[in-house]
Amino acid sequence: MKTNIGLGTKMIHAGAEPDPCTGAIMTPIYQTSTYVQESPGKHKGYEYARSQNPTRFALERAVAEIENGKYGLVFSSGVAATDAVIKLLKPGDEVIAAADMYGGTYRLFSKVFQKFGIIFHYVNMQDAAAIKPFINKNTRLIWTETPTNPLMNVTDIEAVANIAKAHNILLCVDNTFASPYLQNPLDFGADIVMHSATKYLGGHSDVIQGCLIVNDDKLRDDLYFIQKSCGAVPGPQDCFLVLRGIKTLHVRMQRHCENGEQVAHYLRSNDKVQHVYWCGFEDHPGYAVAKKQMRGFGGMMSFTLKDDSIATANKVLSSTKIFSLAESLGGVESLINHPASMTHASIPREERLKNGLTDSLIRLSVGIEDAKDLIADLAQAIG
């Protein structure tokens, strides 16, 4: 696909080619486990569906194109994609990871891979220089996400990439919160981009999936070997759903950004709200970096109340009528979430508090409904 086309055109046409058999404009769902061969080893490029599937390959082309990458790989979940990245490492290798990140990533690192001798250091990456003291001869990977989940901290991808390259360390960026519409980490020097495609890429809360995007040939081959060998691949129906979701990513993200801005400013004006975490405020510590590397500020935010108690937070969480109390994010519908007991419960409380994630913090995934209705819903819930 041409590289000078607009974002919307890219989203609609990424990975899409008319079906060669019928001319169908939508990629067919190839619901098959295996493929007939003419003779041993002589086939049409497909042998077994864990290794190859045409619907999956179309999606892998699509995610590569929308992230300005050369190769895409899709997995059965975002955690499975993360798992594949860590499987590039061996016992004794060290990872520098963001202190403020998705709880499922922390759980995978600390409860699964740490047992196999991989060492993790958790660092506040709002200042890229904070990474340097943790680099040694065993450091193989830097893992960050920006904006972070749920405190909306911003990492300067280019600054971290420069440090990583100077020491021959891989940099992986979890780009789930921003989506490829708002941010493309490969353009700033990242080696791997990870998405929970469950979120904005799918966009309709009806699929679980993850993906990785890279430019390096060997890195792609190594990750493909892990994907094929460990088997965490998505089914073709799920791939079809994410392909369909990507076609409307640009219009959805525009509305998420518009609604997010209105909701964030409303919350900040509410005299019962203590603090609003949203990287679109000009006084946000990471605003300048976010403005440099993002095309907008998205619909994700968190807030605390002046009455900083679990009971008051629970009342708000249980009182919304349009915002649904649920895990996940990035769907067309607005969600409200309690990180301490839901998405980040696997992080020890003392670690959460050290990073600023209080017991009463509330996270919002602002959807694409009418903003006035969302604001009215929050107003009645906060009281």
mmCIF file of N, CA, C and O in Angstrom, residues 249-325:
data_model
loop_
_atom_site.group_PDB
_atom_site.id
_atom_site.type_symbol
_atom_site.label_atom_id
_atom_site.label_comp_id
_atom_site.label_asym_id
_atom_site.label_seq_id
_atom_site.Cartn_x
_atom_site.Cartn_y
_atom_site.Cartn_z
ATOM 1 N N LEU A 249 -11.454 2.280 12.805
ATOM 2 C CA LEU A 249 -10.627 2.761 13.913
ATOM 3 C C LEU A 249 -10.509 4.276 13.904
ATOM 4 O O LEU A 249 -10.622 4.928 14.947
ATOM 5 N N HIS A 250 -10.309 4.861 12.730
ATOM 6 C CA HIS A 250 -10.074 6.306 12.664
ATOM 7 C C HIS A 250 -11.299 7.110 13.082
ATOM 8 O O HIS A 250 -11.178 8.088 13.828
ATOM 9 N N VAL A 251 -12.487 6.690 12.656
ATOM 10 C CA VAL A 251 -13.675 7.468 13.042
ATOM 11 C C VAL A 251 -14.015 7.245 14.514
ATOM 12 O O VAL A 251 -14.469 8.168 15.209
ATOM 13 N N ARG A 252 -13.782 6.037 15.000
ATOM 14 C CA ARG A 252 -14.026 5.788 16.421
ATOM 15 C C ARG A 252 -13.056 6.588 17.284
ATOM 16 O O ARG A 252 -13.440 7.204 18.273
ATOM 17 N N MET A 253 -11.778 6.562 16.925
ATOM 18 C CA MET A 253 -10.782 7.257 17.734
ATOM 19 C C MET A 253 -11.007 8.771 17.732
ATOM 20 O O MET A 253 -10.773 9.438 18.750
ATOM 21 N N GLN A 254 -11.460 9.315 16.614
ATOM 22 C CA GLN A 254 -11.778 10.745 16.585
ATOM 23 C C GLN A 254 -12.839 11.063 17.639
ATOM 24 O O GLN A 254 -12.726 12.038 18.390
ATOM 25 N N ARG A 255 -13.868 10.206 17.710
ATOM 26 C CA ARG A 255 -14.950 10.439 18.675
ATOM 27 C C ARG A 255 -14.484 10.157 20.107
ATOM 28 O O ARG A 255 -14.852 10.883 21.038
ATOM 29 N N HIS A 256 -13.673 9.112 20.294
ATOM 30 C CA HIS A 256 -13.110 8.858 21.629
ATOM 31 C C HIS A 256 -12.341 10.088 22.119
ATOM 32 O O HIS A 256 -12.447 10.472 23.291
ATOM 33 N N CYS A 257 -11.557 10.696 21.224
ATOM 34 C CA CYS A 257 -10.761 11.864 21.602
ATOM 35 C C CYS A 257 -11.655 13.053 21.941
ATOM 36 O O CYS A 257 -11.435 13.758 22.937
ATOM 37 N N GLU A 258 -12.668 13.302 21.103
ATOM 38 C CA GLU A 258 -13.577 14.428 21.344
ATOM 39 C C GLU A 258 -14.312 14.249 22.671
ATOM 40 O O GLU A 258 -14.393 15.179 23.486
ATOM 41 N N ASN A 259 -14.876 13.058 22.884
ATOM 42 C CA ASN A 259 -15.593 12.800 24.130
ATOM 43 C C ASN A 259 -14.655 12.821 25.331
ATOM 44 O O ASN A 259 -15.007 13.324 26.399
ATOM 45 N N GLY A 260 -13.463 12.249 25.151
ATOM 46 C CA GLY A 260 -12.495 12.211 26.240
ATOM 47 C C GLY A 260 -12.138 13.605 26.722
ATOM 48 O O GLY A 260 -12.061 13.858 27.935
ATOM 49 N N GLU A 261 -11.934 14.516 25.793
ATOM 50 C CA GLU A 261 -11.598 15.890 26.161
ATOM 51 C C GLU A 261 -12.723 16.532 26.966
ATOM 52 O O GLU A 261 -12.482 17.170 28.004
ATOM 53 N N GLN A 262 -13.964 16.355 26.520
ATOM 54 C CA GLN A 262 -15.099 16.966 27.228
ATOM 55 C C GLN A 262 -15.274 16.364 28.621
ATOM 56 O O GLN A 262 -15.509 17.097 29.596
ATOM 57 N N VAL A 263 -15.156 15.035 28.719
ATOM 58 C CA VAL A 263 -15.328 14.376 30.023
ATOM 59 C C VAL A 263 -14.205 14.763 30.969
ATOM 60 O O VAL A 263 -14.442 15.040 32.156
ATOM 61 N N ALA A 264 -12.976 14.816 30.477
ATOM 62 C CA ALA A 264 -11.831 15.179 31.331
ATOM 63 C C ALA A 264 -12.005 16.587 31.896
ATOM 64 O O ALA A 264 -11.767 16.827 33.089
ATOM 65 N N HIS A 265 -12.412 17.521 31.051
ATOM 66 C CA HIS A 265 -12.585 18.896 31.526
ATOM 67 C C HIS A 265 -13.771 18.993 32.491
ATOM 68 O O HIS A 265 -13.715 19.776 33.464
ATOM 69 N N TYR A 266 -14.829 18.206 32.233
ATOM 70 C CA TYR A 266 -15.943 18.213 33.184
ATOM 71 C C TYR A 266 -15.473 17.721 34.560
ATOM 72 O O TYR A 266 -15.765 18.337 35.595
ATOM 73 N N LEU A 267 -14.765 16.601 34.573
ATOM 74 C CA LEU A 267 -14.308 16.041 35.847
ATOM 75 C C LEU A 267 -13.425 17.032 36.594
ATOM 76 O O LEU A 267 -13.538 17.202 37.808
ATOM 77 N N ARG A 268 -12.556 17.704 35.865
ATOM 78 C CA ARG A 268 -11.665 18.664 36.522
ATOM 79 C C ARG A 268 -12.464 19.830 37.122
ATOM 80 O O ARG A 268 -12.041 20.420 38.129
ATOM 81 N N SER A 269 -13.601 20.152 36.536
ATOM 82 C CA SER A 269 -14.408 21.271 37.039
ATOM 83 C C SER A 269 -15.326 20.862 38.183
ATOM 84 O O SER A 269 -15.929 21.719 38.838
ATOM 85 N N ASN A 270 -15.455 19.552 38.437
ATOM 86 C CA ASN A 270 -16.350 19.060 39.476
ATOM 87 C C ASN A 270 -15.691 19.246 40.846
ATOM 88 O O ASN A 270 -14.584 18.750 41.087
ATOM 89 N N ASP A 271 -16.384 19.934 41.751
ATOM 90 C CA ASP A 271 -15.751 20.258 43.033
ATOM 91 C C ASP A 271 -15.614 19.061 43.965
ATOM 92 O O ASP A 271 -15.001 19.173 45.033
ATOM 93 N N LYS A 272 -16.144 17.900 43.582
ATOM 94 C CA LYS A 272 -15.970 16.694 44.394
ATOM 95 C C LYS A 272 -14.811 15.826 43.900
ATOM 96 O O LYS A 272 -14.472 14.820 44.519
ATOM 97 N N VAL A 273 -14.221 16.214 42.785
ATOM 98 C CA VAL A 273 -13.114 15.460 42.191
ATOM 99 C C VAL A 273 -11.790 16.065 42.641
ATOM 100 O O VAL A 273 -11.584 17.280 42.544
ATOM 101 N N GLN A 274 -10.895 15.213 43.111
ATOM 102 C CA GLN A 274 -9.590 15.673 43.596
ATOM 103 C C GLN A 274 -8.588 15.854 42.458
ATOM 104 O O GLN A 274 -7.954 16.893 42.328
ATOM 105 N N HIS A 275 -8.449 14.818 41.650
ATOM 106 C CA HIS A 275 -7.425 14.861 40.593
ATOM 107 C C HIS A 275 -7.899 14.066 39.381
ATOM 108 O O HIS A 275 -8.514 13.013 39.534
ATOM 109 N N VAL A 276 -7.597 14.585 38.189
ATOM 110 C CA VAL A 276 -7.929 13.896 36.937
ATOM 111 C C VAL A 276 -6.629 13.595 36.201
ATOM 112 O O VAL A 276 -5.812 14.499 35.970
ATOM 113 N N TYR A 277 -6.432 12.336 35.860
ATOM 114 C CA TYR A 277 -5.247 11.901 35.122
ATOM 115 C C TYR A 277 -5.630 11.758 33.648
ATOM 116 O O TYR A 277 -6.305 10.803 33.256
ATOM 117 N N TRP A 278 -5.210 12.712 32.840
ATOM 118 C CA TRP A 278 -5.474 12.704 31.392
ATOM 119 C C TRP A 278 -4.364 13.483 30.721
ATOM 120 O O TRP A 278 -4.079 14.622 31.121
ATOM 121 N N CYS A 279 -3.699 12.892 29.758
ATOM 122 C CA CYS A 279 -2.475 13.504 29.227
ATOM 123 C C CYS A 279 -2.742 14.668 28.279
ATOM 124 O O CYS A 279 -1.799 15.274 27.768
ATOM 125 N N GLY A 280 -4.022 15.023 28.060
ATOM 126 C CA GLY A 280 -4.335 16.160 27.205
ATOM 127 C C GLY A 280 -4.368 17.499 27.915
ATOM 128 O O GLY A 280 -4.488 18.542 27.256
ATOM 129 N N PHE A 281 -4.260 17.502 29.241
ATOM 130 C CA PHE A 281 -4.176 18.771 29.971
ATOM 131 C C PHE A 281 -2.802 19.403 29.751
ATOM 132 O O PHE A 281 -1.781 18.714 29.863
ATOM 133 N N GLU A 282 -2.786 20.686 29.487
ATOM 134 C CA GLU A 282 -1.513 21.352 29.213
ATOM 135 C C GLU A 282 -0.569 21.340 30.416
ATOM 136 O O GLU A 282 0.640 21.471 30.252
ATOM 137 N N ASP A 283 -1.131 21.191 31.627
ATOM 138 C CA ASP A 283 -0.267 21.125 32.810
ATOM 139 C C ASP A 283 0.077 19.690 33.208
ATOM 140 O O ASP A 283 0.680 19.465 34.257
ATOM 141 N N HIS A 284 -0.304 18.711 32.384
ATOM 142 C CA HIS A 284 0.117 17.328 32.629
ATOM 143 C C HIS A 284 1.631 17.254 32.454
ATOM 144 O O HIS A 284 2.182 17.810 31.485
ATOM 145 N N PRO A 285 2.363 16.568 33.350
ATOM 146 C CA PRO A 285 3.833 16.526 33.247
ATOM 147 C C PRO A 285 4.342 15.986 31.906
ATOM 148 O O PRO A 285 5.437 16.351 31.481
ATOM 149 N N GLY A 286 3.552 15.145 31.260
ATOM 150 C CA GLY A 286 3.996 14.573 29.995
ATOM 151 C C GLY A 286 3.339 15.184 28.775
ATOM 152 O O GLY A 286 3.452 14.643 27.664
ATOM 153 N N TYR A 287 2.687 16.335 28.947
ATOM 154 C CA TYR A 287 1.913 16.929 27.839
ATOM 155 C C TYR A 287 2.777 17.211 26.614
ATOM 156 O O TYR A 287 2.400 16.882 25.485
ATOM 157 N N ALA A 288 3.930 17.818 26.820
ATOM 158 C CA ALA A 288 4.780 18.195 25.680
ATOM 159 C C ALA A 288 5.225 16.954 24.903
ATOM 160 O O ALA A 288 5.228 16.951 23.660
ATOM 161 N N VAL A 289 5.582 15.898 25.628
ATOM 162 C CA VAL A 289 6.001 14.660 24.953
ATOM 163 C C VAL A 289 4.807 14.022 24.254
ATOM 164 O O VAL A 289 4.911 13.562 23.098
ATOM 165 N N ALA A 290 3.660 14.001 24.927
ATOM 166 C CA ALA A 290 2.459 13.432 24.307
ATOM 167 C C ALA A 290 2.107 14.182 23.029
ATOM 168 O O ALA A 290 1.773 13.570 22.006
ATOM 169 N N LYS A 291 2.197 15.492 23.067
ATOM 170 C CA LYS A 291 1.878 16.304 21.890
ATOM 171 C C LYS A 291 2.857 16.024 20.754
ATOM 172 O O LYS A 291 2.484 16.049 19.576
ATOM 173 N N LYS A 292 4.095 15.725 21.109
ATOM 174 C CA LYS A 292 5.124 15.442 20.096
ATOM 175 C C LYS A 292 4.887 14.095 19.415
ATOM 176 O O LYS A 292 5.029 13.975 18.195
ATOM 177 N N GLN A 293 4.520 13.079 20.187
ATOM 178 C CA GLN A 293 4.487 11.727 19.621
ATOM 179 C C GLN A 293 3.078 11.177 19.376
ATOM 180 O O GLN A 293 2.934 10.090 18.804
ATOM 181 N N MET A 294 2.049 11.924 19.785
ATOM 182 C CA MET A 294 0.672 11.486 19.594
ATOM 183 C C MET A 294 -0.099 12.487 18.721
ATOM 184 O O MET A 294 0.224 13.668 18.690
ATOM 185 N N ARG A 295 -1.124 11.987 18.026
ATOM 186 C CA ARG A 295 -1.961 12.849 17.188
ATOM 187 C C ARG A 295 -3.183 13.354 17.939
ATOM 188 O O ARG A 295 -3.971 14.137 17.393
ATOM 189 N N GLY A 296 -3.387 12.882 19.140
ATOM 190 C CA GLY A 296 -4.519 13.266 19.974
ATOM 191 C C GLY A 296 -4.314 12.611 21.325
ATOM 192 O O GLY A 296 -3.345 11.877 21.521
ATOM 193 N N PHE A 297 -5.234 12.830 22.254
ATOM 194 C CA PHE A 297 -4.988 12.399 23.625
ATOM 195 C C PHE A 297 -5.908 11.279 24.095
ATOM 196 O O PHE A 297 -5.793 10.801 25.217
ATOM 197 N N GLY A 298 -6.814 10.842 23.256
ATOM 198 C CA GLY A 298 -7.576 9.635 23.536
ATOM 199 C C GLY A 298 -8.680 9.783 24.558
ATOM 200 O O GLY A 298 -8.921 10.863 25.112
ATOM 201 N N GLY A 299 -9.336 8.666 24.818
ATOM 202 C CA GLY A 299 -10.484 8.637 25.709
ATOM 203 C C GLY A 299 -10.245 7.908 27.010
ATOM 204 O O GLY A 299 -11.199 7.592 27.724
ATOM 205 N N MET A 300 -8.991 7.615 27.336
ATOM 206 C CA MET A 300 -8.664 6.949 28.598
ATOM 207 C C MET A 300 -8.263 7.982 29.644
ATOM 208 O O MET A 300 -7.496 8.905 29.356
ATOM 209 N N MET A 301 -8.772 7.805 30.861
ATOM 210 C CA MET A 301 -8.419 8.710 31.956
ATOM 211 C C MET A 301 -8.766 8.041 33.276
ATOM 212 O O MET A 301 -9.526 7.061 33.319
ATOM 213 N N SER A 302 -8.207 8.579 34.345
ATOM 214 C CA SER A 302 -8.530 8.125 35.691
ATOM 215 C C SER A 302 -8.749 9.346 36.568
ATOM 216 O O SER A 302 -8.297 10.445 36.239
ATOM 217 N N PHE A 303 -9.455 9.143 37.688
ATOM 218 C CA PHE A 303 -9.655 10.256 38.600
ATOM 219 C C PHE A 303 -9.833 9.757 40.029
ATOM 220 O O PHE A 303 -10.168 8.593 40.262
ATOM 221 N N THR A 304 -9.567 10.656 40.960
ATOM 222 C CA THR A 304 -9.809 10.389 42.381
ATOM 223 C C THR A 304 -10.779 11.438 42.906
ATOM 224 O O THR A 304 -10.916 12.527 42.330
ATOM 225 N N LEU A 305 -11.421 11.119 44.015
ATOM 226 C CA LEU A 305 -12.381 12.015 44.644
ATOM 227 C C LEU A 305 -11.763 12.687 45.866
ATOM 228 O O LEU A 305 -10.833 12.143 46.472
ATOM 229 N N LYS A 306 -12.281 13.847 46.221
ATOM 230 C CA LYS A 306 -11.791 14.513 47.425
ATOM 231 C C LYS A 306 -12.091 13.672 48.664
ATOM 232 O O LYS A 306 -11.297 13.621 49.593
ATOM 233 N N ASP A 307 -13.253 13.021 48.654
ATOM 234 C CA ASP A 307 -13.556 12.043 49.703
ATOM 235 C C ASP A 307 -12.879 10.738 49.280
ATOM 236 O O ASP A 307 -13.470 9.891 48.628
ATOM 237 N N ASP A 308 -11.608 10.632 49.647
ATOM 238 C CA ASP A 308 -10.762 9.556 49.111
ATOM 239 C C ASP A 308 -10.964 8.264 49.906
ATOM 240 O O ASP A 308 -10.064 7.788 50.598
ATOM 241 N N SER A 309 -12.173 7.702 49.804
ATOM 242 C CA SER A 309 -12.473 6.474 50.529
ATOM 243 C C SER A 309 -12.994 5.416 49.559
ATOM 244 O O SER A 309 -13.580 5.741 48.523
ATOM 245 N N ILE A 310 -12.781 4.169 49.931
ATOM 246 C CA ILE A 310 -13.275 3.067 49.110
ATOM 247 C C ILE A 310 -14.793 3.120 49.012
ATOM 248 O O ILE A 310 -15.373 2.881 47.940
ATOM 249 N N ALA A 311 -15.460 3.443 50.118
ATOM 250 C CA ALA A 311 -16.924 3.460 50.135
ATOM 251 C C ALA A 311 -17.473 4.472 49.130
ATOM 252 O O ALA A 311 -18.407 4.171 48.372
ATOM 253 N N THR A 312 -16.881 5.666 49.090
ATOM 254 C CA THR A 312 -17.350 6.693 48.155
ATOM 255 C C THR A 312 -17.055 6.285 46.715
ATOM 256 O O THR A 312 -17.893 6.466 45.827
ATOM 257 N N ALA A 313 -15.853 5.742 46.490
ATOM 258 C CA ALA A 313 -15.520 5.272 45.140
ATOM 259 C C ALA A 313 -16.476 4.178 44.700
ATOM 260 O O ALA A 313 -16.963 4.178 43.548
ATOM 261 N N ASN A 314 -16.777 3.241 45.594
ATOM 262 C CA ASN A 314 -17.698 2.155 45.256
ATOM 263 C C ASN A 314 -19.089 2.681 44.925
ATOM 264 O O ASN A 314 -19.778 2.146 44.049
ATOM 265 N N LYS A 315 -19.514 3.726 45.610
ATOM 266 C CA LYS A 315 -20.822 4.313 45.324
ATOM 267 C C LYS A 315 -20.859 4.852 43.897
ATOM 268 O O LYS A 315 -21.822 4.637 43.158
ATOM 269 N N VAL A 316 -19.795 5.557 43.500
ATOM 270 C CA VAL A 316 -19.731 6.076 42.136
ATOM 271 C C VAL A 316 -19.696 4.923 41.131
ATOM 272 O O VAL A 316 -20.434 4.913 40.132
ATOM 273 N N LEU A 317 -18.849 3.942 41.397
ATOM 274 C CA LEU A 317 -18.684 2.811 40.485
ATOM 275 C C LEU A 317 -19.987 2.041 40.290
ATOM 276 O O LEU A 317 -20.220 1.465 39.218
ATOM 277 N N SER A 318 -20.834 2.040 41.312
ATOM 278 C CA SER A 318 -22.071 1.260 41.260
ATOM 279 C C SER A 318 -23.288 2.082 40.843
ATOM 280 O O SER A 318 -24.383 1.530 40.724
ATOM 281 N N SER A 319 -23.089 3.374 40.597
ATOM 282 C CA SER A 319 -24.239 4.252 40.364
ATOM 283 C C SER A 319 -24.384 4.726 38.931
ATOM 284 O O SER A 319 -25.378 5.377 38.594
ATOM 285 N N THR A 320 -23.405 4.455 38.088
ATOM 286 C CA THR A 320 -23.528 4.925 36.707
ATOM 287 C C THR A 320 -24.568 4.103 35.951
ATOM 288 O O THR A 320 -24.785 2.929 36.234
ATOM 289 N N LYS A 321 -25.193 4.746 34.964
ATOM 290 C CA LYS A 321 -26.229 4.078 34.185
ATOM 291 C C LYS A 321 -25.823 3.881 32.719
ATOM 292 O O LYS A 321 -26.292 2.974 32.055
ATOM 293 N N ILE A 322 -24.948 4.741 32.220
ATOM 294 C CA ILE A 322 -24.437 4.590 30.849
ATOM 295 C C ILE A 322 -23.047 3.960 30.880
ATOM 296 O O ILE A 322 -22.763 3.025 30.126
ATOM 297 N N PHE A 323 -22.181 4.449 31.753
ATOM 298 C CA PHE A 323 -20.886 3.790 31.963
ATOM 299 C C PHE A 323 -21.147 2.431 32.615
ATOM 300 O O PHE A 323 -21.817 2.343 33.638
ATOM 301 N N SER A 324 -20.624 1.367 32.015
ATOM 302 C CA SER A 324 -20.788 0.022 32.572
ATOM 303 C C SER A 324 -19.573 -0.330 33.414
ATOM 304 O O SER A 324 -18.428 -0.104 32.989
ATOM 305 N N LEU A 325 -19.815 -0.891 34.599
ATOM 306 C CA LEU A 325 -18.721 -1.334 35.476
ATOM 307 C C LEU A 325 -18.189 -2.654 34.942
ATOM 308 O O LEU A 325 -18.839 -3.695 35.046
#
